[in-house]
């Protein structure tokens, strides 16, 4: 009897243990699922406060008619509903600016990706110390503020003292003295595109280089054994491997280039001509130069809606990349 009693007492914890441990894993699962949301809650709250409130205020402003009178008197502006959007969308110049912005973003993003991919392939083929120098230069260019870059390019293309005019004169024999690059919008946009692409290539190059070095050498070696050379290896082996990241970087570059403002504003000395209006510049001019604050807000909201299209492509590609991984 004593031995059997001791056996039953020793067995009791083993019988009760599953009941106690059955609740603990449930609590741990709930805590595990809630932990990521708790960790990002401060960031989400900060974004809603810093970005969400101004965006909501701009949306409300676009449905009103804010003028200098309401701005200085503090009176609430009258509610006009969709009148601002109707006025903007019925203005032919707005659609000219939209087409110009789309073309500008496409050209800048395309040149950025070509240049970034070229540097990425170059970094893979050079020696280590050369790679370190190139990466250091790219990082320095990437870290340079827009104001400094714009000032450098304004000096390079200056009509009286610019190096670009002197170099072109020496190379072609033509007289480029006093040539103003911004009298012709095509030439002016070429300079602005050069500023944007020059500052955007480092990000694309370093990101794509990280993808290129992950391509298994065995695949490229097998392609060489099969007789493929150069461009064929890149087209059929290397590029398909880096295509997901290439698409992500291209979409992100297009989104950034769609909202270009600082480069144009600085290159034109704070007074851009109508030929140099992109959506960001157009919205700013309408708001603070013409004092049509609600019209400028409507243009900004329409710009955000257009950017959401590019953002959808970007997010879709990110999700597809995650599914592949």
Short mmCIF file of N, CA, C and O in Angstrom, two decimals, residues 68 274 277 282-293:
data_model
loop_
_atom_site.label_atom_id
_atom_site.label_comp_id
_atom_site.label_asym_id
_atom_site.label_seq_id
_atom_site.Cartn_x
_atom_site.Cartn_y
_atom_site.Cartn_z
N UNK A 68 -5.58 84.87 -49.58
CA UNK A 68 -4.77 85.63 -48.63
C UNK A 68 -5.65 86.28 -47.56
O UNK A 68 -5.21 86.50 -46.43
N UNK A 274 7.66 78.63 -67.00
CA UNK A 274 6.56 77.68 -67.16
C UNK A 274 7.00 76.44 -67.93
O UNK A 274 6.41 75.36 -67.75
N UNK A 277 7.98 73.67 -65.49
CA UNK A 277 7.04 73.24 -64.46
C UNK A 277 6.86 71.72 -64.52
O UNK A 277 6.45 71.18 -65.54
N UNK A 282 4.75 73.02 -60.04
CA UNK A 282 3.46 73.64 -60.37
C UNK A 282 2.61 73.83 -59.11
O UNK A 282 2.01 74.88 -58.90
N UNK A 283 2.56 72.79 -58.26
CA UNK A 283 1.79 72.89 -57.03
C UNK A 283 2.35 73.98 -56.12
O UNK A 283 1.60 74.77 -55.53
N UNK A 284 3.67 74.05 -56.02
CA UNK A 284 4.30 75.06 -55.15
C UNK A 284 4.04 76.47 -55.68
O UNK A 284 3.72 77.38 -54.91
N UNK A 285 4.16 76.65 -56.99
CA UNK A 285 3.94 77.98 -57.58
C UNK A 285 2.50 78.42 -57.38
O UNK A 285 2.23 79.58 -57.00
N UNK A 286 1.56 77.52 -57.63
CA UNK A 286 0.15 77.87 -57.45
C UNK A 286 -0.16 78.23 -56.01
O UNK A 286 -0.97 79.12 -55.74
N UNK A 287 0.49 77.57 -55.07
CA UNK A 287 0.19 77.79 -53.65
C UNK A 287 0.83 79.06 -53.12
O UNK A 287 0.16 79.88 -52.47
N UNK A 288 2.12 79.27 -53.40
CA UNK A 288 2.86 80.31 -52.70
C UNK A 288 3.31 81.47 -53.58
O UNK A 288 3.76 82.49 -53.06
N UNK A 289 3.22 81.33 -54.90
CA UNK A 289 3.56 82.45 -55.78
C UNK A 289 2.30 83.13 -56.30
O UNK A 289 2.21 84.36 -56.32
N UNK A 290 1.31 82.33 -56.69
CA UNK A 290 0.05 82.88 -57.18
C UNK A 290 -0.96 83.04 -56.04
O UNK A 290 -1.98 83.71 -56.20
N UNK A 291 -0.65 82.45 -54.88
CA UNK A 291 -1.51 82.52 -53.69
C UNK A 291 -2.86 81.84 -53.91
O UNK A 291 -3.86 82.22 -53.31
N UNK A 292 -2.89 80.81 -54.75
CA UNK A 292 -4.07 79.97 -54.90
C UNK A 292 -3.83 78.70 -54.09
O UNK A 292 -3.51 77.64 -54.63
N UNK A 293 -3.97 78.83 -52.78
CA UNK A 293 -3.57 77.77 -51.87
C UNK A 293 -4.39 76.49 -52.08
O UNK A 293 -3.84 75.38 -52.07
#
